[in-house]
Amino acid sequence: MINQVRIFDTTMRDGEQSPGASMTLEEKLELAKLLEDMKVDIIEAGFPIASQGDFEAVRAISQIIKDSTICGLSRAGAKDIERCAEAVKPAVRPRIHTFISTSPLHMKHKLNMEPEQVLEKIHDSVTLARNLVGDVEWSAEDATRTERDFLRRAVEIAIKAGATTINVPDTVGYSFPDEYGAIFKDLIENVPGADEVIFSAHCHNDLGLAVANSLSAVLNGARQIECAINGLGERAGNAALEEIVMALRVRENALPFKTNIETTRLTQASKMVSRITGFPVQFNKAIVGKNAFAHESGIHQDGMLKNAETYEIMRPETVGQGATNLVMGKHSGRHAFKDKLSALGYELADNAFLDAFQKFKDLADRKKFVYDDDIVALVDDAASHISENIKVARLRVVAGTDGPQTAELDLIINGENKWTTQRGNGPVDAVFNAIQALVPHDAVLDLYQVHAVTEGTDAQAEVSVRLADGDYMSSGRAADADTLVASAKAYVSALNRLLGKQLRHENGEKKAS
Ligand code: KIV
Ligand code: ZN
């Protein structure tokens, strides 16, 4: 359809390339199901040659997802393409996405290839991919710094070799919207066969222009946008899916294009990605930030009470924010809790539901009012620690003006209970020293961040921790009414991920460049 824009989600590929944002197989499957429910057209599930873990994730996602196209990324070599084809083979709608650099800078310094050799490689790679699957996307890496004549020739070769989608990435986030749009216009008007393929935008946010550039591409003929939940991606990230989708929806008068996306799931997706990666969403983040619909000033609040349209260009419910404000407490029963979960977009299986209900009851005993954000934090927290090998069993901390601050910690490590008591320069340091004593590791603390889930002194604390060990980085997040317990859980969660990554690497997984 001419006015339809396809949404291509790359949270699990480009998004996962953000330092510290790795996801486990279970997490990728969980996210893939939500993306399918949201009606994402294409899910880029990974880079199969990059590691055994990536290969398995793309394959497993290809097996379970029926409605969305499943895409794997591949460089231009035959081995990469064949591995990618194998990974997406079980998919109902498989796609190979192959790329090569076309800018003078990349061809010379990265590929060490002459332009004519690159053109030959485009022909060979797309031909091979097209012999393996019917749906092939080709990308000109660093397209926005590529000479226009050369880009036209490259695109023409890719189309002739059988590419069905042509992606024009702003790999380094350098373009301005008018420049980026002009590239699409030029290619679509001048390359033979351009009318038989879909043109795609893929923008990085180094200058904060990824969404604007993507929309400009649409105005100039692109009909696919590559984006990621919460704008995750290399360096400053990719265009944020939720911003693209809502811009197209709210400004249909200026951009008469539709997407298939079920917008009421956007907030849930944002929270899920934040929980999985351990990357907090900034409060003022457009569409999904905690403050995106908050009105603080008296004048605004007055206007809102008279007519919400005075200061709101979309209703929060449209994006799945604040669907209900019913406050829960210790007298709320299972039925009310189930209704609340479902209003917040969660359908939990029986055991997970009972577990969440018990945690809700425990929280309600400690906190007078349990708000939506408390429940989201509680359910997400339970889900993120389920499959961890190291778990926090018990923590007791001595803090205050008269040191020494000490932490008495019990961990369950691969099913075995271990405990220690350690001192520290403050209670958090004591807790982290206790973890170090029970699980010796070389990683250093790269980030430690605490924020309150709701208002009030009895609010749950949400803690984010990032650990770094040489090339490895991992994040963990946890919520608890006790800040120190949340800190211990977040640290342990990041450590679980880091050790898992290092183990997978030792077991022979290699990283693709
Ligand atoms: O930014 C980029 O150029 C990419 C390509 C691999 C599509 O991510
Ligand atoms: Zn990219």
Short mmCIF file of C-alpha atoms and ligand atoms in Angstrom, two decimals:
data_model
loop_
_atom_site.label_atom_id
_atom_site.label_comp_id
_atom_site.label_asym_id
_atom_site.label_seq_id
_atom_site.Cartn_x
_atom_site.Cartn_y
_atom_site.Cartn_z
CA MET A 1 0.00 0.00 0.00
CA ILE A 2 1.32 3.34 -1.08
CA ASN A 3 0.63 5.20 2.19
CA GLN A 4 1.76 2.40 4.49
CA VAL A 5 5.10 2.69 6.29
CA ARG A 6 6.64 -0.57 7.45
CA ILE A 7 8.17 -0.57 10.90
CA PHE A 8 11.44 -2.51 11.10
CA ASP A 9 12.54 -3.01 14.69
CA THR A 10 16.26 -3.42 15.31
CA THR A 11 16.27 -3.35 19.13
CA MET A 12 17.72 -6.86 19.23
CA ARG A 13 20.42 -6.15 16.65
CA ASP A 14 21.58 -2.53 16.44
CA GLY A 15 20.05 -1.96 19.90
CA GLU A 16 21.99 -4.83 21.38
CA GLN A 17 25.17 -3.27 20.00
CA SER A 18 24.90 -0.53 22.68
CA PRO A 19 27.67 -1.22 25.20
CA GLY A 20 26.16 -3.13 28.11
CA ALA A 21 22.80 -3.79 26.46
CA SER A 22 23.07 -7.52 25.87
CA MET A 23 20.00 -9.72 26.16
CA THR A 24 19.64 -13.40 26.97
CA LEU A 25 17.80 -15.83 24.70
CA GLU A 26 14.76 -15.89 27.00
CA GLU A 27 14.67 -12.09 27.05
CA LYS A 28 14.88 -11.91 23.26
CA LEU A 29 12.03 -14.39 22.92
CA GLU A 30 9.92 -12.40 25.36
CA LEU A 31 10.61 -9.18 23.48
CA ALA A 32 10.01 -10.77 20.08
CA LYS A 33 6.54 -11.92 21.21
CA LEU A 34 5.67 -8.43 22.36
CA LEU A 35 6.92 -6.92 19.10
CA GLU A 36 4.77 -9.37 17.17
CA ASP A 37 1.74 -8.50 19.33
CA MET A 38 2.47 -4.83 18.66
CA LYS A 39 2.34 -5.67 14.94
CA VAL A 40 5.89 -4.74 14.10
CA ASP A 41 6.30 -5.62 10.40
CA ILE A 42 9.93 -6.73 10.48
CA ILE A 43 11.97 -7.85 13.50
CA GLU A 44 15.73 -7.77 13.04
CA ALA A 45 16.52 -10.53 15.51
CA GLY A 46 20.32 -10.49 15.43
CA PHE A 47 23.56 -10.94 13.55
CA PRO A 48 23.87 -14.74 13.22
CA ILE A 49 27.58 -14.92 12.29
CA ALA A 50 28.53 -12.71 15.27
CA SER A 51 28.22 -15.48 17.83
CA GLN A 52 26.60 -18.83 18.54
CA GLY A 53 24.24 -17.02 20.92
CA ASP A 54 23.12 -14.62 18.19
CA PHE A 55 22.62 -17.49 15.76
CA GLU A 56 20.51 -19.42 18.26
CA ALA A 57 18.44 -16.38 19.15
CA VAL A 58 17.62 -15.60 15.50
CA ARG A 59 16.76 -19.24 14.90
CA ALA A 60 14.57 -19.56 18.01
CA ILE A 61 12.73 -16.32 17.18
CA SER A 62 12.24 -17.57 13.61
CA GLN A 63 10.59 -20.68 15.03
CA ILE A 64 8.04 -18.96 17.23
CA ILE A 65 7.09 -15.75 15.43
CA LYS A 66 4.42 -16.20 12.78
CA ASP A 67 3.17 -12.75 11.82
CA SER A 68 6.26 -10.55 11.59
CA THR A 69 9.06 -10.99 9.06
CA ILE A 70 12.22 -12.23 10.81
CA CYS A 71 15.41 -10.70 9.57
CA GLY A 72 19.04 -11.56 10.26
CA LEU A 73 21.97 -9.25 9.53
CA SER A 74 24.93 -10.38 7.49
CA ARG A 75 28.09 -8.88 6.05
CA ALA A 76 28.74 -9.43 2.35
CA GLY A 77 30.78 -12.64 2.59
CA ALA A 78 29.33 -15.98 1.54
CA LYS A 79 29.87 -17.59 4.96
CA ASP A 80 27.99 -14.78 6.71
CA ILE A 81 25.10 -14.96 4.28
CA GLU A 82 24.80 -18.75 4.47
CA ARG A 83 24.87 -18.66 8.27
CA CYS A 84 22.19 -15.98 8.25
CA ALA A 85 20.03 -18.00 5.84
CA GLU A 86 20.29 -21.02 8.11
CA ALA A 87 19.23 -18.97 11.15
CA VAL A 88 16.12 -17.45 9.53
CA LYS A 89 15.15 -20.64 7.68
CA PRO A 90 12.37 -21.71 10.11
CA ALA A 91 10.62 -18.33 9.81
CA VAL A 92 7.29 -18.02 8.04
CA ARG A 93 8.66 -14.83 6.48
CA PRO A 94 12.47 -14.94 6.48
CA ARG A 95 14.65 -12.04 5.37
CA ILE A 96 18.40 -11.69 4.89
CA HIS A 97 19.75 -8.18 5.45
CA THR A 98 23.20 -7.87 3.91
CA PHE A 99 25.36 -4.76 3.91
CA ILE A 100 28.65 -3.33 2.75
CA SER A 101 30.20 0.12 3.10
CA THR A 102 30.03 2.45 0.11
CA SER A 103 31.63 5.69 1.34
CA PRO A 104 35.19 6.48 0.19
CA LEU A 105 36.31 6.62 3.83
CA HIS A 106 34.96 3.19 4.70
CA MET A 107 36.00 1.53 1.42
CA LYS A 108 39.56 2.73 1.81
CA HIS A 109 40.17 2.45 5.55
CA LYS A 110 37.75 -0.22 6.72
CA LEU A 111 37.37 -2.56 3.77
CA ASN A 112 40.65 -1.82 2.04
CA MET A 113 38.83 -2.34 -1.27
CA GLU A 114 38.61 -0.45 -4.55
CA PRO A 115 35.15 0.92 -5.45
CA GLU A 116 34.83 -1.51 -8.38
CA GLN A 117 35.53 -4.44 -6.05
CA VAL A 118 32.79 -3.21 -3.73
CA LEU A 119 30.32 -3.09 -6.63
CA GLU A 120 31.23 -6.65 -7.56
CA LYS A 121 30.75 -7.74 -3.95
CA ILE A 122 27.29 -6.14 -3.89
CA HIS A 123 26.32 -8.13 -6.97
CA ASP A 124 27.67 -11.40 -5.56
CA SER A 125 26.31 -11.01 -2.04
CA VAL A 126 22.80 -10.02 -3.07
CA THR A 127 22.68 -12.74 -5.74
CA LEU A 128 23.70 -15.37 -3.19
CA ALA A 129 21.24 -14.11 -0.57
CA ARG A 130 18.43 -14.02 -3.11
CA ASN A 131 19.16 -17.63 -4.07
CA LEU A 132 18.67 -18.57 -0.42
CA VAL A 133 15.55 -16.53 0.50
CA GLY A 134 12.96 -14.54 -1.43
CA ASP A 135 13.19 -11.40 0.71
CA VAL A 136 16.57 -9.64 0.66
CA GLU A 137 17.43 -6.25 2.08
CA TRP A 138 20.62 -4.56 1.01
CA SER A 139 22.23 -1.68 2.92
CA ALA A 140 24.85 0.81 1.78
CA GLU A 141 26.70 1.33 5.04
CA ASP A 142 27.67 5.00 5.54
CA ALA A 143 25.37 5.90 2.63
CA THR A 144 25.10 9.53 3.69
CA ARG A 145 28.84 10.08 3.19
CA THR A 146 28.87 8.19 -0.10
CA GLU A 147 29.38 9.96 -3.46
CA ARG A 148 25.97 10.21 -5.05
CA ASP A 149 26.95 8.75 -8.43
CA PHE A 150 28.52 5.77 -6.76
CA LEU A 151 25.51 5.28 -4.49
CA ARG A 152 23.19 5.24 -7.54
CA ARG A 153 25.36 2.61 -9.22
CA ALA A 154 25.52 0.50 -6.06
CA VAL A 155 21.75 0.61 -5.55
CA GLU A 156 21.11 -0.26 -9.19
CA ILE A 157 23.37 -3.32 -8.92
CA ALA A 158 21.66 -4.45 -5.70
CA ILE A 159 18.22 -4.12 -7.31
CA LYS A 160 19.29 -6.00 -10.43
CA ALA A 161 20.78 -8.77 -8.27
CA GLY A 162 17.41 -9.23 -6.56
CA ALA A 163 17.25 -6.99 -3.48
CA THR A 164 13.65 -6.30 -2.47
CA THR A 165 14.42 -3.56 0.06
CA ILE A 166 17.13 -0.92 -0.26
CA ASN A 167 18.30 0.61 2.98
CA VAL A 168 20.12 3.95 3.02
CA PRO A 169 21.69 4.23 6.48
CA ASP A 170 22.91 7.41 8.08
CA THR A 171 25.41 5.20 9.88
CA VAL A 172 27.22 7.99 11.70
CA GLY A 173 24.22 10.25 12.33
CA TYR A 174 25.70 13.04 10.22
CA SER A 175 22.85 14.08 7.94
CA PHE A 176 20.37 16.92 8.18
CA PRO A 177 16.73 16.15 7.33
CA ASP A 178 16.72 18.01 3.99
CA GLU A 179 19.95 16.32 2.91
CA TYR A 180 18.77 12.87 3.94
CA GLY A 181 15.40 13.29 2.19
CA ALA A 182 17.17 14.49 -0.98
CA ILE A 183 19.14 11.23 -1.18
CA PHE A 184 15.91 9.22 -1.28
CA LYS A 185 14.33 11.51 -3.85
CA ASP A 186 17.38 11.22 -6.06
CA LEU A 187 17.64 7.44 -5.82
CA ILE A 188 13.92 6.87 -6.35
CA GLU A 189 13.79 9.21 -9.35
CA ASN A 190 17.00 8.15 -11.03
CA VAL A 191 17.87 4.52 -10.34
CA PRO A 192 16.37 2.04 -12.83
CA GLY A 193 14.11 -0.45 -11.04
CA ALA A 194 13.66 1.81 -7.98
CA ASP A 195 9.88 1.59 -8.34
CA GLU A 196 10.01 -2.18 -7.76
CA VAL A 197 11.65 -2.06 -4.33
CA ILE A 198 10.94 -0.55 -0.92
CA PHE A 199 13.33 2.15 0.25
CA SER A 200 14.24 2.13 3.92
CA ALA A 201 15.60 4.72 6.37
CA HIS A 202 18.06 3.76 9.12
CA CYS A 203 19.21 6.73 11.17
CA HIS A 204 21.58 7.13 14.06
CA ASN A 205 21.07 9.83 16.61
CA ASP A 206 24.54 11.36 17.01
CA LEU A 207 23.17 14.86 16.38
CA GLY A 208 19.74 14.11 17.86
CA LEU A 209 18.20 14.03 14.36
CA ALA A 210 17.41 10.35 13.86
CA VAL A 211 13.63 10.71 14.05
CA ALA A 212 13.53 13.93 12.00
CA ASN A 213 15.74 12.35 9.34
CA SER A 214 13.59 9.22 9.18
CA LEU A 215 10.43 11.28 8.71
CA SER A 216 12.12 13.30 6.00
CA ALA A 217 12.97 10.05 4.24
CA VAL A 218 9.29 9.07 4.33
CA LEU A 219 8.29 12.43 2.83
CA ASN A 220 10.72 11.65 0.03
CA GLY A 221 9.57 8.14 -0.75
CA ALA A 222 10.92 5.76 1.94
CA ARG A 223 8.31 3.21 3.03
CA GLN A 224 10.24 1.39 5.74
CA ILE A 225 11.78 2.87 8.87
CA GLU A 226 14.39 1.04 10.93
CA CYS A 227 14.16 1.99 14.57
CA ALA A 228 14.52 0.65 18.09
CA ILE A 229 12.50 0.77 21.28
CA ASN A 230 13.73 3.63 23.51
CA GLY A 231 16.04 4.63 20.65
CA LEU A 232 18.55 1.95 21.65
CA GLY A 233 21.47 1.42 19.28
CA GLU A 234 25.15 2.01 18.55
CA ARG A 235 26.59 5.13 20.25
CA ALA A 236 23.76 7.69 20.59
CA GLY A 237 21.29 5.09 19.33
CA ASN A 238 18.81 4.65 16.50
CA ALA A 239 15.58 6.49 15.81
CA ALA A 240 13.15 5.68 18.63
CA LEU A 241 10.33 3.43 17.42
CA GLU A 242 7.76 4.98 19.74
CA GLU A 243 8.58 8.51 18.51
CA ILE A 244 8.41 7.54 14.83
CA VAL A 245 5.10 5.74 15.26
CA MET A 246 3.46 8.51 17.27
CA ALA A 247 4.77 11.28 15.00
CA LEU A 248 3.17 9.51 12.06
CA ARG A 249 -0.04 9.01 13.99
CA VAL A 250 -0.41 12.42 15.63
CA ARG A 251 0.68 14.38 12.53
CA GLU A 252 -1.19 12.40 9.90
CA ASN A 253 -2.31 15.75 8.50
CA ALA A 254 1.30 16.60 7.62
CA LEU A 255 2.49 13.06 6.91
CA PRO A 256 -0.39 11.07 5.44
CA PHE A 257 1.07 7.64 6.21
CA LYS A 258 -0.01 4.80 8.43
CA THR A 259 1.82 2.12 10.37
CA ASN A 260 0.37 -1.14 11.67
CA ILE A 261 1.63 -0.56 15.19
CA GLU A 262 -0.66 -1.15 18.16
CA THR A 263 0.32 2.03 19.97
CA THR A 264 -1.18 1.10 23.34
CA ARG A 265 1.70 -1.37 23.80
CA LEU A 266 4.46 1.25 23.39
CA THR A 267 4.94 1.97 27.08
CA GLN A 268 5.00 -1.71 27.94
CA ALA A 269 7.64 -2.30 25.26
CA SER A 270 9.69 0.60 26.57
CA LYS A 271 9.58 -0.72 30.13
CA MET A 272 10.42 -4.22 28.98
CA VAL A 273 13.48 -3.07 27.04
CA SER A 274 14.58 -0.90 29.93
CA ARG A 275 14.21 -3.80 32.34
CA ILE A 276 16.01 -6.27 30.05
CA THR A 277 18.94 -4.01 29.25
CA GLY A 278 19.15 -2.24 32.59
CA PHE A 279 19.10 1.11 30.74
CA PRO A 280 16.76 3.52 32.53
CA VAL A 281 14.38 5.61 30.42
CA GLN A 282 14.99 9.32 30.96
CA PHE A 283 12.03 10.95 32.73
CA ASN A 284 11.40 13.49 29.97
CA LYS A 285 11.78 10.95 27.13
CA ALA A 286 9.14 11.66 24.46
CA ILE A 287 6.12 9.31 24.44
CA VAL A 288 7.25 6.80 27.08
CA GLY A 289 9.07 8.87 29.72
CA LYS A 290 7.56 9.01 33.19
CA ASN A 291 6.98 12.78 32.77
CA ALA A 292 5.85 12.70 29.14
CA PHE A 293 2.27 13.42 30.24
CA ALA A 294 2.91 15.11 33.58
CA HIS A 295 1.70 18.70 33.98
CA GLU A 296 3.44 20.56 36.75
CA SER A 297 2.71 24.26 36.34
CA GLY A 298 -0.54 25.61 37.75
CA ILE A 299 -1.48 27.24 34.45
CA HIS A 300 -1.07 23.97 32.58
CA GLN A 301 -2.98 22.00 35.20
CA ASP A 302 -5.81 24.49 35.05
CA GLY A 303 -5.93 24.23 31.26
CA MET A 304 -5.87 20.43 31.42
CA LEU A 305 -8.81 20.34 33.81
CA LYS A 306 -10.85 22.49 31.41
CA ASN A 307 -9.85 20.63 28.26
CA ALA A 308 -7.01 18.11 27.95
CA GLU A 309 -6.28 19.29 24.42
CA THR A 310 -4.98 22.61 25.79
CA TYR A 311 -1.65 20.99 26.62
CA GLU A 312 -1.84 17.44 25.28
CA ILE A 313 -1.39 16.50 21.65
CA MET A 314 -2.19 12.85 22.36
CA ARG A 315 -3.89 11.05 25.20
CA PRO A 316 -1.60 9.02 27.48
CA GLU A 317 -3.86 5.97 27.04
CA THR A 318 -3.02 5.95 23.31
CA VAL A 319 0.54 4.97 24.18
CA GLY A 320 -0.37 2.76 27.13
CA GLN A 321 0.50 5.28 29.85
CA GLY A 322 -1.73 5.70 32.89
CA ALA A 323 -4.45 3.47 31.47
CA THR A 324 -5.86 3.27 34.96
CA ASN A 325 -5.24 5.16 38.16
CA LEU A 326 -6.97 2.81 40.55
CA VAL A 327 -4.68 2.70 43.59
CA MET A 328 -4.22 -0.76 45.09
CA GLY A 329 -3.64 -1.61 48.73
CA LYS A 330 -3.42 -4.54 51.10
CA HIS A 331 -7.15 -5.22 50.85
CA SER A 332 -7.08 -5.61 47.07
CA GLY A 333 -7.77 -9.20 46.10
CA ARG A 334 -6.52 -11.48 43.34
CA HIS A 335 -9.27 -10.45 40.99
CA ALA A 336 -8.48 -6.75 41.25
CA PHE A 337 -4.77 -7.53 40.90
CA LYS A 338 -5.41 -9.58 37.76
CA ASP A 339 -7.53 -6.76 36.28
CA LYS A 340 -4.81 -4.28 37.10
CA LEU A 341 -2.12 -6.42 35.46
CA SER A 342 -4.20 -6.80 32.37
CA ALA A 343 -4.85 -3.02 32.20
CA LEU A 344 -1.08 -2.55 32.41
CA GLY A 345 -0.58 -5.00 29.54
CA TYR A 346 0.59 -8.09 31.45
CA GLU A 347 -0.83 -11.58 30.95
CA LEU A 348 1.01 -13.81 33.42
CA ALA A 349 0.90 -17.60 33.48
CA ASP A 350 -0.55 -19.13 36.69
CA ASN A 351 2.70 -19.58 38.62
CA ALA A 352 4.09 -16.21 37.63
CA PHE A 353 0.75 -14.63 38.60
CA LEU A 354 0.75 -16.23 42.05
CA ASP A 355 4.34 -15.19 42.57
CA ALA A 356 3.57 -11.60 41.53
CA PHE A 357 0.47 -11.54 43.73
CA GLN A 358 2.49 -12.66 46.76
CA LYS A 359 5.08 -9.95 46.07
CA PHE A 360 2.28 -7.40 45.70
CA LYS A 361 0.84 -8.45 49.08
CA ASP A 362 4.27 -8.16 50.72
CA LEU A 363 4.69 -4.71 49.24
CA ALA A 364 1.18 -3.63 50.27
CA ASP A 365 2.04 -4.61 53.85
CA ARG A 366 4.94 -2.19 53.79
CA LYS A 367 3.42 0.57 51.70
CA LYS A 368 -0.01 2.16 52.14
CA PHE A 369 -0.76 2.80 48.47
CA VAL A 370 0.54 0.62 45.68
CA TYR A 371 0.54 2.55 42.39
CA ASP A 372 0.71 1.35 38.80
CA ASP A 373 4.43 2.08 38.64
CA ASP A 374 4.97 -0.03 41.77
CA ILE A 375 3.22 -2.96 40.13
CA VAL A 376 5.13 -2.59 36.88
CA ALA A 377 8.42 -2.45 38.83
CA LEU A 378 7.44 -5.49 40.88
CA VAL A 379 6.41 -7.68 37.92
CA ASP A 380 9.37 -6.61 35.79
CA ASP A 381 11.72 -7.18 38.68
CA ALA A 382 10.44 -10.73 39.23
CA ALA A 383 10.76 -11.52 35.52
CA SER A 384 14.30 -10.19 35.23
CA HIS A 385 15.77 -12.37 37.99
CA ILE A 386 14.00 -15.67 37.21
CA SER A 387 16.76 -17.43 35.31
CA GLU A 388 19.77 -16.02 37.15
CA ASN A 389 22.39 -18.45 38.51
CA ILE A 390 23.27 -16.20 41.43
CA LYS A 391 20.43 -14.88 43.54
CA VAL A 392 20.20 -12.70 46.64
CA ALA A 393 18.68 -14.78 49.44
CA ARG A 394 19.06 -12.50 52.47
CA LEU A 395 20.70 -9.20 53.36
CA ARG A 396 21.24 -7.47 56.68
CA VAL A 397 23.07 -4.16 56.80
CA VAL A 398 24.40 -2.08 59.68
CA ALA A 399 24.62 1.59 58.72
CA GLY A 400 24.62 4.98 60.42
CA THR A 401 26.98 7.57 61.88
CA ASP A 402 28.94 5.16 64.04
CA GLY A 403 30.79 2.81 61.72
CA PRO A 404 31.85 0.34 60.70
CA GLN A 405 29.11 -0.20 58.14
CA THR A 406 28.72 -3.91 57.53
CA ALA A 407 26.71 -6.17 55.26
CA GLU A 408 25.76 -9.73 56.09
CA LEU A 409 24.80 -11.37 52.82
CA ASP A 410 23.48 -14.79 51.78
CA LEU A 411 23.67 -15.63 48.10
CA ILE A 412 22.38 -18.74 46.36
CA ILE A 413 25.07 -19.61 43.83
CA ASN A 414 24.03 -22.35 41.39
CA GLY A 415 21.65 -23.73 44.01
CA GLU A 416 24.18 -23.61 46.87
CA ASN A 417 23.80 -21.23 49.79
CA LYS A 418 26.87 -19.12 50.68
CA TRP A 419 27.22 -16.25 53.14
CA THR A 420 29.67 -13.66 54.35
CA THR A 421 29.94 -10.50 56.44
CA GLN A 422 31.98 -7.62 55.02
CA ARG A 423 32.70 -4.03 55.95
CA GLY A 424 32.65 -1.08 53.60
CA ASN A 425 33.05 2.61 53.26
CA GLY A 426 29.29 3.10 53.67
CA PRO A 427 26.48 0.54 53.42
CA VAL A 428 26.42 0.24 49.62
CA ASP A 429 30.16 -0.36 49.54
CA ALA A 430 29.76 -3.01 52.26
CA VAL A 431 27.05 -4.78 50.21
CA PHE A 432 29.15 -4.76 47.05
CA ASN A 433 32.22 -5.96 48.99
CA ALA A 434 30.16 -8.86 50.29
CA ILE A 435 29.18 -9.82 46.72
CA GLN A 436 32.84 -9.56 45.69
CA ALA A 437 33.85 -11.85 48.58
CA LEU A 438 31.30 -14.51 47.61
CA VAL A 439 31.80 -14.24 43.85
CA PRO A 440 35.33 -12.96 43.21
CA HIS A 441 35.48 -11.02 39.94
CA ASP A 442 37.56 -8.37 38.21
CA ALA A 443 34.73 -6.16 36.99
CA VAL A 444 34.54 -2.58 38.20
CA LEU A 445 31.44 -0.59 38.95
CA ASP A 446 30.82 1.68 35.97
CA LEU A 447 27.45 3.11 37.00
CA TYR A 448 25.30 3.07 40.12
CA GLN A 449 22.00 4.91 39.96
CA VAL A 450 18.99 5.01 42.27
CA HIS A 451 15.58 6.48 41.70
CA ALA A 452 12.24 6.31 43.45
CA VAL A 453 9.53 4.42 41.55
CA THR A 454 6.78 6.65 42.97
CA GLU A 455 6.42 9.63 45.29
CA GLY A 456 6.76 9.40 49.07
CA THR A 457 9.33 8.17 51.55
CA ASP A 458 7.93 4.63 51.39
CA ALA A 459 8.48 4.47 47.61
CA GLN A 460 10.27 1.49 46.11
CA ALA A 461 13.82 2.18 44.99
CA GLU A 462 14.82 1.22 41.48
CA VAL A 463 18.56 0.70 41.19
CA SER A 464 20.62 0.40 37.99
CA VAL A 465 24.13 -0.98 38.02
CA ARG A 466 26.62 -1.26 35.16
CA LEU A 467 29.76 -3.36 35.44
CA ALA A 468 32.77 -3.24 33.15
CA ASP A 469 35.54 -5.77 32.73
CA GLY A 470 37.86 -5.02 29.79
CA ASP A 471 35.82 -5.52 26.62
CA TYR A 472 32.80 -6.72 28.56
CA MET A 473 30.06 -4.60 29.95
CA SER A 474 26.73 -5.52 31.47
CA SER A 475 23.84 -3.84 33.23
CA GLY A 476 21.41 -4.96 35.88
CA ARG A 477 18.36 -3.40 37.41
CA ALA A 478 16.21 -4.20 40.43
CA ALA A 479 13.43 -2.68 42.49
CA ASP A 480 12.67 -3.10 46.18
CA ALA A 481 11.19 -1.13 49.03
CA ASP A 482 14.67 -1.36 50.59
CA THR A 483 17.28 0.57 48.61
CA LEU A 484 20.13 -1.67 49.78
CA VAL A 485 18.31 -4.87 48.80
CA ALA A 486 17.60 -3.33 45.39
CA SER A 487 21.28 -2.40 45.13
CA ALA A 488 22.41 -5.94 45.94
CA LYS A 489 19.95 -7.45 43.45
CA ALA A 490 20.89 -5.00 40.68
CA TYR A 491 24.61 -5.68 41.18
CA VAL A 492 24.05 -9.45 41.22
CA SER A 493 21.91 -9.20 38.10
CA ALA A 494 24.65 -7.31 36.22
CA LEU A 495 27.21 -9.83 37.48
CA ASN A 496 25.11 -12.78 36.26
CA ARG A 497 25.02 -11.25 32.80
CA LEU A 498 28.70 -10.42 32.76
CA LEU A 499 29.76 -13.90 33.84
CA GLY A 500 27.35 -15.43 31.31
CA LYS A 501 28.89 -13.35 28.51
CA GLN A 502 32.44 -14.24 29.51
CA LEU A 503 31.54 -17.92 29.71
CA ARG A 504 29.93 -17.89 26.27
CA HIS A 505 33.02 -16.21 24.89
CA GLU A 506 35.34 -18.76 26.53
CA ASN A 507 33.21 -21.49 25.00
CA GLY A 508 34.28 -20.36 21.60
CA GLU A 509 31.87 -17.68 20.52
CA LYS A 510 33.59 -15.09 18.44
CA LYS A 511 32.61 -11.51 17.91
CA ALA A 512 32.02 -10.20 14.38
CA SER A 513 33.76 -6.95 13.64
O1 KIV B 1 24.10 1.90 10.88
C1 KIV B 1 24.28 1.09 9.97
O2 KIV B 1 24.81 1.40 8.90
C2 KIV B 1 23.84 -0.28 10.18
C3 KIV B 1 23.83 -1.16 8.99
C4 KIV B 1 24.42 -2.49 9.30
C5 KIV B 1 22.45 -1.27 8.45
O3 KIV B 1 23.43 -0.62 11.26
ZN ZN B 2 22.88 1.13 12.51
#
